[in-house]
mmCIF file of C-alpha atoms in Angstrom:
data_model
loop_
_atom_site.group_PDB
_atom_site.id
_atom_site.type_symbol
_atom_site.label_atom_id
_atom_site.label_comp_id
_atom_site.label_asym_id
_atom_site.label_seq_id
_atom_site.Cartn_x
_atom_site.Cartn_y
_atom_site.Cartn_z
ATOM 1 C CA MET A 290 -6.594 37.858 76.966
ATOM 2 C CA GLN A 291 -3.190 39.256 75.868
ATOM 3 C CA ALA A 292 -3.599 40.962 72.703
ATOM 4 C CA THR A 293 -0.438 40.937 70.614
ATOM 5 C CA THR A 294 -1.737 41.924 67.258
ATOM 6 C CA THR A 295 -5.331 42.924 66.165
ATOM 7 C CA GLU A 296 -5.814 39.349 64.864
ATOM 8 C CA LEU A 297 -3.675 37.002 66.886
ATOM 9 C CA TYR A 298 -3.590 36.656 70.641
ATOM 10 C CA ILE A 299 -2.478 34.362 73.158
ATOM 11 C CA GLY A 300 -5.496 31.810 74.053
ATOM 12 C CA GLN A 301 -6.912 32.116 70.596
ATOM 13 C CA PRO A 302 -8.444 28.860 69.586
ATOM 14 C CA ALA A 303 -7.324 26.687 66.486
ATOM 15 C CA ILE A 304 -8.553 23.425 65.061
ATOM 16 C CA PHE A 305 -6.346 21.207 62.896
ATOM 17 C CA GLY A 306 -8.077 18.569 60.975
ATOM 18 C CA ASP A 307 -6.674 15.612 58.729
ATOM 19 C CA MET A 308 -7.869 11.935 58.418
ATOM 20 C CA ALA A 309 -6.008 10.858 61.663
ATOM 21 C CA ASN A 310 -7.281 13.983 63.519
ATOM 22 C CA PRO A 311 -10.318 15.334 62.059
ATOM 23 C CA ASN A 312 -10.928 18.046 64.799
ATOM 24 C CA LYS A 313 -7.796 18.500 66.841
ATOM 25 C CA THR A 314 -8.330 21.500 69.152
ATOM 26 C CA GLY A 315 -5.675 23.827 70.409
ATOM 27 C CA TRP A 316 -4.873 27.409 71.510
ATOM 28 C CA ILE A 317 -2.184 29.805 70.655
ATOM 29 C CA ALA A 318 0.461 29.660 73.448
ATOM 30 C CA GLN A 319 3.146 31.790 72.106
ATOM 31 C CA LEU A 320 3.710 34.591 69.467
ATOM 32 C CA LYS A 321 7.387 35.275 68.358
ATOM 33 C CA PRO A 322 8.448 37.894 65.711
ATOM 34 C CA MET A 323 9.632 35.844 62.465
ATOM 35 C CA ALA A 324 13.324 35.941 62.288
ATOM 36 C CA GLY A 325 14.454 37.446 59.004
ATOM 37 C CA ARG A 326 12.370 38.162 55.869
ATOM 38 C CA VAL A 327 9.950 35.251 55.378
ATOM 39 C CA PHE A 328 7.504 35.037 52.654
ATOM 40 C CA THR A 329 4.752 32.608 51.615
ATOM 41 C CA ILE A 330 3.134 32.389 48.228
ATOM 42 C CA GLY A 331 -0.642 31.398 48.078
ATOM 43 C CA ALA A 332 -3.953 32.110 46.565
ATOM 44 C CA ASN A 333 -3.644 35.751 47.579
ATOM 45 C CA GLY A 334 -0.142 36.233 46.203
ATOM 46 C CA MET A 335 3.136 36.646 48.252
ATOM 47 C CA LYS A 336 2.810 37.676 51.960
ATOM 48 C CA LYS A 337 5.370 38.427 54.477
ATOM 49 C CA GLN A 338 5.188 36.311 57.620
ATOM 50 C CA LEU A 339 5.397 38.479 60.738
ATOM 51 C CA TRP A 340 4.889 35.866 63.419
ATOM 52 C CA ARG A 341 5.864 32.434 64.482
ATOM 53 C CA VAL A 342 2.919 30.926 66.238
ATOM 54 C CA THR A 343 3.089 28.135 68.886
ATOM 55 C CA VAL A 344 -0.198 26.121 69.220
ATOM 56 C CA VAL A 345 -0.598 23.917 72.270
ATOM 57 C CA TRP A 346 -2.926 20.964 71.476
ATOM 58 C CA GLU A 347 -5.379 19.179 73.756
ATOM 59 C CA ASP A 348 -3.406 16.040 73.513
ATOM 60 C CA SER A 349 -0.405 17.605 75.054
ATOM 61 C CA THR A 350 1.518 18.112 71.798
ATOM 62 C CA THR A 351 2.423 21.474 70.089
ATOM 63 C CA SER A 352 3.021 22.869 66.664
ATOM 64 C CA GLU A 353 5.253 25.728 65.780
ATOM 65 C CA VAL A 354 4.235 27.384 62.435
ATOM 66 C CA GLY A 355 4.194 30.404 60.366
ATOM 67 C CA GLU A 356 1.119 32.745 60.813
ATOM 68 C CA GLU A 357 -0.332 32.040 57.317
ATOM 69 C CA ILE A 358 -0.345 28.313 58.153
ATOM 70 C CA ALA A 359 -2.042 29.031 61.369
ATOM 71 C CA ARG A 360 -4.678 31.366 60.240
ATOM 72 C CA PRO A 361 -6.884 28.472 58.447
ATOM 73 C CA TRP A 362 -6.817 26.628 61.913
ATOM 74 C CA ILE A 363 -7.959 29.811 63.548
ATOM 75 C CA ALA A 364 -10.671 30.368 61.009
ATOM 76 C CA ARG A 365 -11.917 26.687 61.426
ATOM 77 C CA ALA A 366 -12.041 27.181 65.182
ATOM 78 C CA GLY A 367 -14.397 30.198 64.759
ATOM 79 C CA THR A 368 -16.828 28.145 62.794
ATOM 80 C CA HIS A 369 -16.957 25.583 65.393
ATOM 81 C CA GLN A 370 -17.257 28.226 68.108
ATOM 82 C CA VAL A 371 -14.368 27.014 70.197
ATOM 83 C CA ASP A 372 -13.923 29.106 73.380
ATOM 84 C CA ALA A 373 -10.788 30.999 73.842
ATOM 85 C CA LYS A 374 -8.566 30.349 77.033
ATOM 86 C CA GLY A 375 -6.769 32.869 79.388
ATOM 87 C CA SER A 376 -2.913 33.181 79.122
ATOM 88 C CA ASN A 377 -2.517 31.618 82.419
ATOM 89 C CA GLU A 378 -4.353 28.495 81.405
ATOM 90 C CA VAL A 379 -2.668 28.253 78.186
ATOM 91 C CA ALA A 380 0.824 28.650 79.792
ATOM 92 C CA GLU A 381 -0.077 25.780 82.248
ATOM 93 C CA LEU A 382 -1.231 23.537 79.116
ATOM 94 C CA LEU A 383 2.244 24.541 77.309
ATOM 95 C CA GLN A 384 4.048 23.524 80.255
ATOM 96 C CA LYS A 385 2.238 20.305 80.510
ATOM 97 C CA ALA A 386 2.855 19.638 76.694
ATOM 98 C CA GLN A 387 6.485 20.489 77.075
ATOM 99 C CA GLN A 388 7.001 18.000 79.961
ATOM 100 C CA ALA A 389 5.060 15.452 77.949
ATOM 101 C CA GLU A 390 7.402 16.001 75.030
ATOM 102 C CA THR A 391 10.487 15.514 77.280
ATOM 103 C CA VAL A 392 9.079 12.269 78.490
ATOM 104 C CA ARG A 393 8.399 11.069 74.862
ATOM 105 C CA ARG A 394 11.980 12.105 73.763
ATOM 106 C CA GLN A 395 13.466 10.181 76.694
ATOM 107 C CA LYS A 396 11.441 7.044 75.831
ATOM 108 C CA ALA A 397 12.300 7.291 72.366
ATOM 109 C CA LYS A 398 15.960 7.665 73.143
ATOM 110 C CA ASP A 399 15.783 4.640 75.521
ATOM 111 C CA GLN A 400 14.067 2.637 72.789
ATOM 112 C CA ARG A 401 16.673 3.670 70.178
ATOM 113 C CA GLU A 402 19.614 2.693 72.550
ATOM 114 C CA GLU A 403 17.906 -0.471 73.279
ATOM 115 C CA ARG A 404 17.454 -1.407 69.797
ATOM 116 C CA GLU A 405 21.012 -0.519 68.971
ATOM 117 C CA ARG A 406 22.174 -2.922 71.831
ATOM 118 C CA GLU A 407 20.128 -5.751 70.440
ATOM 119 C CA ILE A 408 21.670 -5.206 67.074
ATOM 120 C CA SER A 409 25.105 -5.005 68.273
ATOM 121 C CA GLU A 410 24.521 -8.328 70.022
ATOM 122 C CA TRP A 411 22.945 -9.912 67.070
ATOM 123 C CA ARG A 412 25.789 -8.955 65.098
ATOM 124 C CA ASP A 413 28.325 -10.492 67.628
ATOM 125 C CA SER A 414 26.190 -13.772 67.481
ATOM 126 C CA ILE A 415 26.296 -14.113 63.756
ATOM 127 C CA ARG A 416 29.746 -12.713 62.682
ATOM 128 C CA ASP A 417 31.565 -16.109 62.870
ATOM 129 C CA LYS A 418 28.824 -17.937 61.195
ATOM 130 C CA ILE A 419 28.948 -15.747 58.056
ATOM 131 C CA PRO A 420 31.107 -17.747 55.324
ATOM 132 C CA ALA A 421 34.229 -16.086 54.180
ATOM 133 C CA ASP A 422 33.163 -16.369 50.499
ATOM 134 C CA ALA A 423 29.670 -15.160 50.905
ATOM 135 C CA LYS A 424 28.728 -12.222 48.684
ATOM 136 C CA ALA A 425 25.027 -11.986 49.341
ATOM 137 C CA VAL A 426 22.453 -13.205 51.956
ATOM 138 C CA ILE A 427 19.012 -14.607 51.216
ATOM 139 C CA VAL A 428 16.335 -13.453 53.615
ATOM 140 C CA ALA A 429 12.616 -14.180 54.240
ATOM 141 C CA GLU A 430 10.368 -11.299 55.350
ATOM 142 C CA PHE A 431 6.721 -11.401 56.368
ATOM 143 C CA GLU A 432 5.061 -8.498 54.900
ATOM 144 C CA SER A 433 1.871 -6.780 55.840
ATOM 145 C CA ASN A 434 -0.400 -4.839 53.609
ATOM 146 C CA GLU A 435 -0.620 -1.058 54.811
ATOM 147 C CA SER A 436 -2.070 0.321 51.513
ATOM 148 C CA ASP A 437 -5.051 2.523 51.628
ATOM 149 C CA THR A 438 -6.734 2.561 48.217
ATOM 150 C CA MET A 439 -8.952 5.509 49.205
ATOM 151 C CA THR A 440 -6.052 7.621 49.473
ATOM 152 C CA ASP A 441 -3.968 6.021 46.721
ATOM 153 C CA TYR A 442 -1.428 4.984 49.280
ATOM 154 C CA PHE A 443 0.456 1.639 48.690
ATOM 155 C CA ALA A 444 2.998 0.155 51.170
ATOM 156 C CA THR A 445 3.894 -2.875 53.150
ATOM 157 C CA SER A 446 5.552 -3.214 56.582
ATOM 158 C CA THR A 447 7.952 -6.021 57.446
ATOM 159 C CA SER A 448 7.005 -7.617 60.882
ATOM 160 C CA LYS A 449 9.650 -10.594 60.856
ATOM 161 C CA THR A 450 12.957 -11.333 59.146
ATOM 162 C CA VAL A 451 14.705 -14.665 58.809
ATOM 163 C CA ILE A 452 18.066 -15.332 57.542
ATOM 164 C CA LEU A 453 17.684 -18.537 55.216
ATOM 165 C CA ALA A 454 20.967 -18.865 53.404
ATOM 166 C CA PHE A 455 24.018 -17.248 51.667
ATOM 167 C CA SER A 456 25.287 -17.125 48.233
ATOM 168 C CA ARG A 457 28.539 -16.838 46.618
ATOM 169 C CA ASN A 458 27.282 -14.415 44.018
ATOM 170 C CA THR A 459 25.024 -11.308 43.828
ATOM 171 C CA ARG A 460 22.987 -12.299 40.905
ATOM 172 C CA ASP A 461 19.150 -12.658 41.569
ATOM 173 C CA MET A 462 18.580 -16.479 41.129
ATOM 174 C CA PHE A 463 15.065 -17.773 41.838
ATOM 175 C CA PRO A 464 16.306 -21.423 42.013
ATOM 176 C CA GLU A 465 18.587 -20.115 44.984
ATOM 177 C CA MET A 466 15.628 -18.388 46.617
ATOM 178 C CA ARG A 467 13.466 -21.631 46.237
ATOM 179 C CA LYS A 468 16.017 -23.789 47.675
ATOM 180 C CA ALA A 469 16.701 -21.368 50.647
ATOM 181 C CA ALA A 470 12.950 -21.356 51.349
ATOM 182 C CA LYS A 471 13.240 -24.964 52.355
ATOM 183 C CA ASN A 472 15.297 -24.042 55.406
ATOM 184 C CA TYR A 473 12.447 -22.340 57.298
ATOM 185 C CA GLU A 474 9.062 -24.124 57.604
ATOM 186 C CA PRO A 475 6.769 -21.340 57.241
ATOM 187 C CA THR A 476 8.437 -20.358 53.790
ATOM 188 C CA ALA A 477 9.019 -24.060 52.547
ATOM 189 C CA TYR A 478 5.872 -23.779 50.449
ATOM 190 C CA LEU A 479 7.579 -21.155 48.165
ATOM 191 C CA ALA A 480 10.049 -23.706 46.950
ATOM 192 C CA ASP A 481 7.395 -25.388 44.845
ATOM 193 C CA ALA A 482 5.342 -22.243 44.251
ATOM 194 C CA ASP A 483 4.010 -21.419 40.601
ATOM 195 C CA ALA A 484 6.004 -19.390 38.299
ATOM 196 C CA ASP A 485 3.827 -16.381 39.173
ATOM 197 C CA ALA A 486 5.594 -16.155 42.408
ATOM 198 C CA GLU A 487 8.771 -15.144 40.719
ATOM 199 C CA HIS A 488 8.518 -11.224 40.746
ATOM 200 C CA ARG A 489 10.776 -9.390 38.506
ATOM 201 C CA GLU A 490 10.480 -5.501 39.161
ATOM 202 C CA LYS A 491 13.826 -4.148 38.447
ATOM 203 C CA TYR A 492 12.474 -0.823 37.143
ATOM 204 C CA SER A 493 11.575 2.529 38.561
ATOM 205 C CA MET A 494 9.353 2.231 41.636
ATOM 206 C CA GLY A 495 9.614 -1.490 41.432
ATOM 207 C CA ALA A 496 10.674 -3.880 44.384
ATOM 208 C CA GLY A 497 13.398 -5.899 42.584
ATOM 209 C CA TYR A 498 13.466 -9.588 42.125
ATOM 210 C CA TYR A 499 11.697 -11.453 44.814
ATOM 211 C CA LEU A 500 9.778 -14.918 45.457
ATOM 212 C CA LYS A 501 6.114 -14.342 46.910
ATOM 213 C CA ALA A 502 3.031 -16.281 46.294
ATOM 214 C CA SER A 503 0.888 -13.349 45.994
ATOM 215 C CA ARG A 504 0.742 -9.757 44.732
ATOM 216 C CA ARG A 505 3.448 -7.194 45.879
ATOM 217 C CA TYR A 506 1.074 -5.247 48.340
ATOM 218 C CA SER A 507 -0.280 -8.175 50.145
ATOM 219 C CA ASP A 508 0.132 -10.093 53.569
ATOM 220 C CA GLY A 509 2.645 -12.977 53.260
ATOM 221 C CA TRP A 510 6.144 -14.161 53.100
ATOM 222 C CA LYS A 511 8.617 -12.640 50.489
ATOM 223 C CA ILE A 512 12.237 -14.070 49.798
ATOM 224 C CA CYS A 513 14.804 -11.818 48.435
ATOM 225 C CA LYS A 514 18.572 -11.493 48.039
ATOM 226 C CA ARG A 515 20.710 -8.791 49.456
ATOM 227 C CA PRO A 516 24.408 -8.012 48.674
ATOM 228 C CA ILE A 517 27.029 -8.133 51.504
ATOM 229 C CA THR A 518 28.896 -5.223 50.358
ATOM 230 C CA GLY A 519 29.397 -1.452 51.313
ATOM 231 C CA ASN A 520 31.489 0.792 53.152
ATOM 232 C CA SER A 521 31.812 -1.168 56.204
ATOM 233 C CA ASN A 522 34.560 -4.095 56.543
ATOM 234 C CA ASP A 523 32.205 -5.846 58.955
ATOM 235 C CA PRO A 524 29.967 -8.507 56.717
ATOM 236 C CA ALA A 525 27.501 -8.705 59.921
ATOM 237 C CA ALA A 526 26.612 -5.121 59.221
ATOM 238 C CA TYR A 527 24.974 -6.014 56.221
ATOM 239 C CA ILE A 528 22.800 -8.921 57.726
ATOM 240 C CA PRO A 529 19.416 -7.719 58.786
ATOM 241 C CA PHE A 530 18.355 -8.153 62.255
ATOM 242 C CA GLY A 531 16.205 -11.318 62.703
ATOM 243 C CA GLU A 532 15.974 -14.997 63.190
ATOM 244 C CA TRP A 533 18.703 -17.210 62.119
ATOM 245 C CA ALA A 534 17.511 -20.289 60.094
ATOM 246 C CA VAL A 535 20.846 -21.131 58.224
ATOM 247 C CA PRO A 536 21.520 -24.858 58.432
ATOM 248 C CA ASP A 537 24.613 -25.848 60.253
ATOM 249 C CA GLY A 538 27.351 -27.074 57.825
ATOM 250 C CA ALA A 539 25.426 -25.874 54.751
ATOM 251 C CA PRO A 540 25.174 -22.141 54.638
ATOM 252 C CA PHE A 541 24.838 -21.826 50.906
ATOM 253 C CA ALA A 542 21.854 -22.150 48.859
ATOM 254 C CA THR A 543 23.839 -23.900 46.189
ATOM 255 C CA ALA A 544 26.027 -25.841 48.430
ATOM 256 C CA LYS A 545 28.722 -28.011 46.935
ATOM 257 C CA SER A 546 27.866 -31.761 47.524
ATOM 258 C CA ASN A 547 31.398 -33.019 48.088
ATOM 259 C CA PRO A 548 32.941 -30.187 50.114
ATOM 260 C CA ALA A 549 35.916 -32.464 51.104
ATOM 261 C CA SER A 550 37.059 -32.791 47.445
ATOM 262 C CA ALA A 551 35.885 -29.524 46.126
ATOM 263 C CA LYS A 552 37.916 -26.674 44.884
ATOM 264 C CA ALA A 553 37.025 -22.908 44.957
ATOM 265 C CA GLY A 554 34.494 -21.929 42.277
ATOM 266 C CA GLY A 555 32.302 -24.859 42.657
ATOM 267 C CA GLU A 556 34.205 -27.513 40.743
ATOM 268 C CA SER A 557 35.446 -30.750 41.952
ATOM 269 C CA GLU A 558 38.688 -32.805 41.348
ATOM 270 C CA ALA A 559 38.610 -34.771 38.057
ATOM 271 C CA GLU A 560 37.820 -38.312 38.239
ATOM 272 C CA ASP A 561 39.445 -40.889 35.822
ATOM 273 C CA ALA A 562 37.046 -42.713 33.924
ATOM 274 C CA GLY A 563 39.073 -44.655 31.177
ATOM 275 C CA GLY A 564 38.996 -42.315 28.001
ATOM 276 C CA PHE A 565 37.226 -39.648 29.868
ATOM 277 C CA THR A 566 37.342 -37.516 33.077
ATOM 278 C CA ILE A 567 34.211 -36.742 35.313
ATOM 279 C CA GLU A 568 34.083 -33.284 37.098
ATOM 280 C CA GLU A 569 31.415 -31.966 39.374
ATOM 281 C CA HIS A 570 30.623 -28.003 38.448
ATOM 282 C CA THR A 571 27.857 -25.602 39.346
ATOM 283 C CA HIS A 572 25.891 -24.278 36.446
ATOM 284 C CA THR A 573 26.731 -20.663 36.422
ATOM 285 C CA LYS A 574 23.267 -19.385 35.249
ATOM 286 C CA ARG A 575 20.859 -21.622 36.857
ATOM 287 C CA LEU A 576 23.118 -22.620 39.898
ATOM 288 C CA PHE A 577 22.520 -26.469 39.875
ATOM 289 C CA GLN A 578 25.117 -28.901 40.250
ATOM 290 C CA MET A 579 26.145 -30.958 37.214
ATOM 291 C CA TRP A 580 28.689 -33.538 36.317
ATOM 292 C CA VAL A 581 30.660 -32.895 33.109
ATOM 293 C CA VAL A 582 32.102 -35.967 31.173
ATOM 294 C CA SER A 583 35.037 -34.564 29.219
ATOM 295 C CA PRO A 584 36.953 -36.896 26.365
ATOM 296 C CA LYS A 585 40.617 -36.972 26.766
ATOM 297 C CA GLU A 586 41.190 -36.997 23.157
ATOM 298 C CA ARG A 587 39.315 -34.999 20.392
ATOM 299 C CA ALA A 588 36.771 -37.271 18.613
ATOM 300 C CA SER A 589 35.714 -37.091 15.036
ATOM 301 C CA ARG A 590 32.438 -35.423 14.135
ATOM 302 C CA GLU A 591 30.729 -38.713 13.383
ATOM 303 C CA VAL A 592 31.863 -40.295 16.750
ATOM 304 C CA PHE A 593 30.795 -36.886 18.569
ATOM 305 C CA SER A 594 27.436 -37.279 17.104
ATOM 306 C CA LYS A 595 26.812 -40.870 18.358
ATOM 307 C CA TRP A 596 28.214 -39.799 22.000
ATOM 308 C CA LEU A 597 25.826 -36.804 21.957
ATOM 309 C CA ALA A 598 22.864 -39.077 20.956
ATOM 310 C CA LYS A 599 23.771 -41.387 23.924
ATOM 311 C CA ALA A 600 24.149 -38.545 26.268
ATOM 312 C CA LYS A 601 20.544 -37.181 25.203
ATOM 313 C CA GLU A 602 19.169 -40.826 26.087
ATOM 314 C CA ARG A 603 20.235 -40.204 29.642
ATOM 315 C CA LYS A 604 18.990 -36.690 29.635
ATOM 316 C CA GLY A 605 22.414 -35.156 29.231
ATOM 317 C CA TRP A 606 23.490 -32.391 26.848
ATOM 318 C CA TYR A 607 26.685 -30.932 25.442
ATOM 319 C CA SER A 608 28.218 -28.011 27.498
ATOM 320 C CA ARG A 609 30.738 -25.779 26.063
ATOM 321 C CA LYS A 610 33.765 -24.559 28.003
ATOM 322 C CA TRP A 611 33.010 -21.626 30.297
ATOM 323 C CA GLY A 612 35.416 -20.226 32.927
ATOM 324 C CA ASN A 613 36.737 -23.169 34.988
ATOM 325 C CA THR A 614 34.033 -25.530 33.526
ATOM 326 C CA PRO A 615 35.570 -27.800 30.781
ATOM 327 C CA ALA A 616 33.684 -28.627 27.533
ATOM 328 C CA GLY A 617 31.936 -32.007 27.789
ATOM 329 C CA PHE A 618 28.783 -34.039 28.202
ATOM 330 C CA ALA A 619 26.956 -32.627 31.209
ATOM 331 C CA PHE A 620 24.337 -34.571 33.414
ATOM 332 C CA LYS A 621 22.549 -33.563 36.608
ATOM 333 C CA CYS A 622 22.899 -37.104 38.219
ATOM 334 C CA PRO A 623 26.457 -38.361 39.088
ATOM 335 C CA ASP A 624 25.378 -41.981 38.326
ATOM 336 C CA GLU A 625 24.126 -41.146 34.763
ATOM 337 C CA ALA A 626 27.608 -39.517 34.072
ATOM 338 C CA LYS A 627 29.402 -42.550 35.163
ATOM 339 C CA ALA A 628 27.202 -44.837 33.308
ATOM 340 C CA PHE A 629 27.552 -42.704 30.243
ATOM 341 C CA ALA A 630 31.467 -42.897 30.454
ATOM 342 C CA GLU A 631 31.536 -46.601 31.049
ATOM 343 C CA GLU A 632 29.207 -47.236 28.220
ATOM 344 C CA LEU A 633 31.597 -45.344 25.770
ATOM 345 C CA THR A 634 34.674 -47.107 27.036
ATOM 346 C CA LYS A 635 33.402 -50.517 26.475
#
């Protein structure tokens, strides 16, 4: 053996142990003087580190650590009575490990470049499909539970991502997520999932707003919304790599029902209905389409009360003016709106 110090030498055995590798055996392959003044603080107080220790393991990997980290490994090897190796044999093991590391790094580089190529091709294929007025994308992710309760570790991994739809806003709206769920058969069940599927976790360590039929750490599909914004001017850079399930001609989860006559912002041209006008608008909070019947002239309180009663009979309500949406009697069904206006003009 090549003795470098009274305690550490080339070929000295070591055993590393954790849950993944309970008894990983190796030998000291190199001892280098520690550069600069390096100290560690432990149970025995502050100690100066004199040596940088390289250990070559039996699985052709290496570890380069300070001597105080290596000493417990050496002590463990002593209790297991692991034999030391000669310097020539350890040198061969180190050379083999270094060659294996070169192969691993090259493989990782090739995989990284292949992944970058796939992502580049993906972005090129979807760039022209992204609506110009889209501010967010709605995606579905299949999550697998990776938690280990024995070690208090909780996490999930995503094995598949599907692009479902786009949105003209960045607000987390569950009606949007539910509608988008219908665009992909495996997630269609989430459109009618119970209210418990609507997770609101916008707090420290939370997962934000998402739609999932089970708890956070579980196997299953999750639908969430991601903003299309950042430092890049390329909107495709914010669309995750995955499968495209956005319907042709209807990219938005709250698509306008009459795009030929619709104006920017979700409203349609006003339709004349005698003493009233009828306009189609999008509810700004719940993101459903509604038809607003607005009187051309102001009515008395008594007449207004009668109109409101008749609107409620048709499951309508009175909506105050908000942004580009005029004040008037709102209905979810265009036929009800027209029938309401006709009834009042008789």
